[in-house]
Amino acid sequence: MRHFVILGSLLAAIAFAGCKGKESKSPLGYVFTHHVNTKGAKPEKGDYVLFHLTVRTADSTIMQTRDQGGPAPFFQVPKTEEEKSMYQNELQKMIYDVLSVLAKGDSVSITIPADQKP
């Protein structure tokens, strides 16, 4: 089993304005903005993906995983549809879906309106 080490910074932005970059859609239709697109290899089934997350509002940073002092958050790309179904929460589905199309070193923003339930 291979580890797909550090996928760069996944910037999950809540009501984040002023994103510059190319807008893309994940396989399930989540819209995200690429800031860095390395065009490298994508993670495969069973790979572990490490990422960093920054949660922002329009004018402030709420949380950054880089500042928490622990290991980077990670997930394992599901090998089967049954494993994929364990991502029940809409936020988990979104993060999984977007990370599945990124490469090592990519950086993206996902905008979630504050009045939308993730």
PDB file of C-alpha atoms in Angstrom:
ATOM      1  CA  MET A   1       0.000   0.000   0.000  1.00  0.00           C
ATOM      2  CA  ARG A   2       1.489   3.306  -0.985  1.00  0.00           C
ATOM      3  CA  HIS A   3       1.181   6.585   0.845  1.00  0.00           C
ATOM      4  CA  PHE A   4       0.251   9.599  -1.229  1.00  0.00           C
ATOM      5  CA  VAL A   5       2.189  12.037   0.916  1.00  0.00           C
ATOM      6  CA  ILE A   6       0.980  15.614   1.440  1.00  0.00           C
ATOM      7  CA  LEU A   7      -1.484  16.828  -1.103  1.00  0.00           C
ATOM      8  CA  GLY A   8      -0.604  20.433  -0.392  1.00  0.00           C
ATOM      9  CA  SER A   9      -3.088  22.765   1.182  1.00  0.00           C
ATOM     10  CA  LEU A  10      -6.772  22.187   0.868  1.00  0.00           C
ATOM     11  CA  LEU A  11      -8.280  25.527   1.700  1.00  0.00           C
ATOM     12  CA  ALA A  12     -11.844  24.925   2.764  1.00  0.00           C
ATOM     13  CA  ALA A  13     -13.301  28.375   2.807  1.00  0.00           C
ATOM     14  CA  ILE A  14     -16.580  29.342   4.361  1.00  0.00           C
ATOM     15  CA  ALA A  15     -17.861  32.432   2.561  1.00  0.00           C
ATOM     16  CA  PHE A  16     -14.318  33.000   1.292  1.00  0.00           C
ATOM     17  CA  ALA A  17     -14.207  35.775  -1.295  1.00  0.00           C
ATOM     18  CA  GLY A  18     -11.585  36.882  -3.786  1.00  0.00           C
ATOM     19  CA  CYS A  19     -10.352  33.486  -4.972  1.00  0.00           C
ATOM     20  CA  LYS A  20      -8.155  33.739  -8.044  1.00  0.00           C
ATOM     21  CA  GLY A  21      -7.457  30.649 -10.088  1.00  0.00           C
ATOM     22  CA  LYS A  22      -9.126  28.124 -12.347  1.00  0.00           C
ATOM     23  CA  GLU A  23     -12.512  26.868 -11.204  1.00  0.00           C
ATOM     24  CA  SER A  24     -13.084  23.112 -11.524  1.00  0.00           C
ATOM     25  CA  LYS A  25     -15.689  20.522 -10.511  1.00  0.00           C
ATOM     26  CA  SER A  26     -15.100  17.268  -8.674  1.00  0.00           C
ATOM     27  CA  PRO A  27     -16.706  14.012  -9.909  1.00  0.00           C
ATOM     28  CA  LEU A  28     -19.703  14.587  -7.594  1.00  0.00           C
ATOM     29  CA  GLY A  29     -20.039  18.208  -8.727  1.00  0.00           C
ATOM     30  CA  TYR A  30     -18.364  20.131  -5.888  1.00  0.00           C
ATOM     31  CA  VAL A  31     -16.896  23.388  -7.189  1.00  0.00           C
ATOM     32  CA  PHE A  32     -13.336  24.272  -6.182  1.00  0.00           C
ATOM     33  CA  THR A  33     -10.680  26.747  -7.290  1.00  0.00           C
ATOM     34  CA  HIS A  34      -7.177  25.559  -8.148  1.00  0.00           C
ATOM     35  CA  HIS A  35      -4.421  27.888  -6.925  1.00  0.00           C
ATOM     36  CA  VAL A  36      -1.590  25.424  -7.588  1.00  0.00           C
ATOM     37  CA  ASN A  37      -2.139  22.617 -10.091  1.00  0.00           C
ATOM     38  CA  THR A  38       0.890  20.322 -10.357  1.00  0.00           C
ATOM     39  CA  LYS A  39      -0.877  17.997 -12.817  1.00  0.00           C
ATOM     40  CA  GLY A  40       0.818  15.036 -11.085  1.00  0.00           C
ATOM     41  CA  ALA A  41      -0.420  11.532 -10.363  1.00  0.00           C
ATOM     42  CA  LYS A  42      -3.786  11.247  -8.636  1.00  0.00           C
ATOM     43  CA  PRO A  43      -4.253   9.023  -5.568  1.00  0.00           C
ATOM     44  CA  GLU A  44      -5.285   5.430  -6.228  1.00  0.00           C
ATOM     45  CA  LYS A  45      -7.642   3.140  -4.319  1.00  0.00           C
ATOM     46  CA  GLY A  46      -6.080   2.267  -0.957  1.00  0.00           C
ATOM     47  CA  ASP A  47      -3.632   5.202  -0.933  1.00  0.00           C
ATOM     48  CA  TYR A  48      -3.414   7.379   2.170  1.00  0.00           C
ATOM     49  CA  VAL A  49      -3.787  11.080   1.437  1.00  0.00           C
ATOM     50  CA  LEU A  50      -2.418  13.673   3.858  1.00  0.00           C
ATOM     51  CA  PHE A  51      -3.643  17.255   3.580  1.00  0.00           C
ATOM     52  CA  HIS A  52      -3.791  20.555   5.398  1.00  0.00           C
ATOM     53  CA  LEU A  53      -6.981  22.464   5.923  1.00  0.00           C
ATOM     54  CA  THR A  54      -7.596  26.157   6.542  1.00  0.00           C
ATOM     55  CA  VAL A  55     -11.098  27.330   7.424  1.00  0.00           C
ATOM     56  CA  ARG A  56     -11.728  31.015   6.736  1.00  0.00           C
ATOM     57  CA  THR A  57     -14.487  33.563   6.612  1.00  0.00           C
ATOM     58  CA  ALA A  58     -14.316  36.569   4.306  1.00  0.00           C
ATOM     59  CA  ASP A  59     -12.086  38.450   6.740  1.00  0.00           C
ATOM     60  CA  SER A  60     -10.502  36.021   9.218  1.00  0.00           C
ATOM     61  CA  THR A  61      -8.962  32.580   9.661  1.00  0.00           C
ATOM     62  CA  ILE A  62     -10.924  30.312  11.986  1.00  0.00           C
ATOM     63  CA  MET A  63      -8.653  27.265  12.044  1.00  0.00           C
ATOM     64  CA  GLN A  64      -5.537  25.845  10.365  1.00  0.00           C
ATOM     65  CA  THR A  65      -4.416  22.240  10.774  1.00  0.00           C
ATOM     66  CA  ARG A  66      -0.765  23.302  10.334  1.00  0.00           C
ATOM     67  CA  ASP A  67      -1.026  25.246  13.620  1.00  0.00           C
ATOM     68  CA  GLN A  68      -2.479  22.386  15.663  1.00  0.00           C
ATOM     69  CA  GLY A  69       0.868  20.716  16.331  1.00  0.00           C
ATOM     70  CA  GLY A  70      -0.247  17.173  15.565  1.00  0.00           C
ATOM     71  CA  PRO A  71       0.055  15.042  12.466  1.00  0.00           C
ATOM     72  CA  ALA A  72      -1.624  16.222   9.274  1.00  0.00           C
ATOM     73  CA  PRO A  73      -5.194  15.018   8.749  1.00  0.00           C
ATOM     74  CA  PHE A  74      -5.454  12.096   6.349  1.00  0.00           C
ATOM     75  CA  PHE A  75      -7.878   9.682   4.795  1.00  0.00           C
ATOM     76  CA  GLN A  76      -7.552   6.438   2.893  1.00  0.00           C
ATOM     77  CA  VAL A  77      -8.997   6.368  -0.607  1.00  0.00           C
ATOM     78  CA  PRO A  78     -11.734   3.716  -0.427  1.00  0.00           C
ATOM     79  CA  LYS A  79     -11.001   0.453  -2.232  1.00  0.00           C
ATOM     80  CA  THR A  80     -14.653  -0.555  -2.640  1.00  0.00           C
ATOM     81  CA  GLU A  81     -18.066   1.067  -2.936  1.00  0.00           C
ATOM     82  CA  GLU A  82     -18.844  -0.305   0.526  1.00  0.00           C
ATOM     83  CA  GLU A  83     -15.844   1.541   2.002  1.00  0.00           C
ATOM     84  CA  LYS A  84     -16.851   4.662   0.101  1.00  0.00           C
ATOM     85  CA  SER A  85     -20.261   4.595   1.779  1.00  0.00           C
ATOM     86  CA  MET A  86     -18.631   5.211   5.180  1.00  0.00           C
ATOM     87  CA  TYR A  87     -18.296   8.867   4.142  1.00  0.00           C
ATOM     88  CA  GLN A  88     -21.838   9.707   5.248  1.00  0.00           C
ATOM     89  CA  ASN A  89     -21.337  13.327   6.246  1.00  0.00           C
ATOM     90  CA  GLU A  90     -21.645  15.838   3.383  1.00  0.00           C
ATOM     91  CA  LEU A  91     -18.405  17.589   4.422  1.00  0.00           C
ATOM     92  CA  GLN A  92     -16.518  14.259   4.423  1.00  0.00           C
ATOM     93  CA  LYS A  93     -17.915  13.435   0.978  1.00  0.00           C
ATOM     94  CA  MET A  94     -16.868  16.833  -0.347  1.00  0.00           C
ATOM     95  CA  ILE A  95     -13.320  16.615   1.022  1.00  0.00           C
ATOM     96  CA  TYR A  96     -12.903  13.038  -0.222  1.00  0.00           C
ATOM     97  CA  ASP A  97     -14.308  13.886  -3.636  1.00  0.00           C
ATOM     98  CA  VAL A  98     -12.118  16.956  -4.153  1.00  0.00           C
ATOM     99  CA  LEU A  99      -8.956  15.290  -2.780  1.00  0.00           C
ATOM    100  CA  SER A 100      -9.501  12.347  -5.123  1.00  0.00           C
ATOM    101  CA  VAL A 101      -8.825  14.548  -8.171  1.00  0.00           C
ATOM    102  CA  LEU A 102      -5.817  16.437  -6.779  1.00  0.00           C
ATOM    103  CA  ALA A 103      -2.117  15.629  -6.988  1.00  0.00           C
ATOM    104  CA  LYS A 104       0.745  16.019  -4.541  1.00  0.00           C
ATOM    105  CA  GLY A 105       1.417  19.737  -4.031  1.00  0.00           C
ATOM    106  CA  ASP A 106      -1.928  21.013  -5.334  1.00  0.00           C
ATOM    107  CA  SER A 107      -3.653  23.839  -3.494  1.00  0.00           C
ATOM    108  CA  VAL A 108      -7.374  24.553  -3.795  1.00  0.00           C
ATOM    109  CA  SER A 109     -10.185  26.525  -2.197  1.00  0.00           C
ATOM    110  CA  ILE A 110     -13.687  25.221  -1.689  1.00  0.00           C
ATOM    111  CA  THR A 111     -16.298  27.875  -1.010  1.00  0.00           C
ATOM    112  CA  ILE A 112     -19.208  26.876   1.189  1.00  0.00           C
ATOM    113  CA  PRO A 113     -21.813  29.596   1.747  1.00  0.00           C
ATOM    114  CA  ALA A 114     -22.372  30.139   5.474  1.00  0.00           C
ATOM    115  CA  ASP A 115     -26.105  29.429   5.125  1.00  0.00           C
ATOM    116  CA  GLN A 116     -25.474  26.077   3.394  1.00  0.00           C
ATOM    117  CA  LYS A 117     -25.223  22.973   5.565  1.00  0.00           C
ATOM    118  CA  PRO A 118     -21.946  21.179   4.665  1.00  0.00           C
TER     119      PRO A 118
END
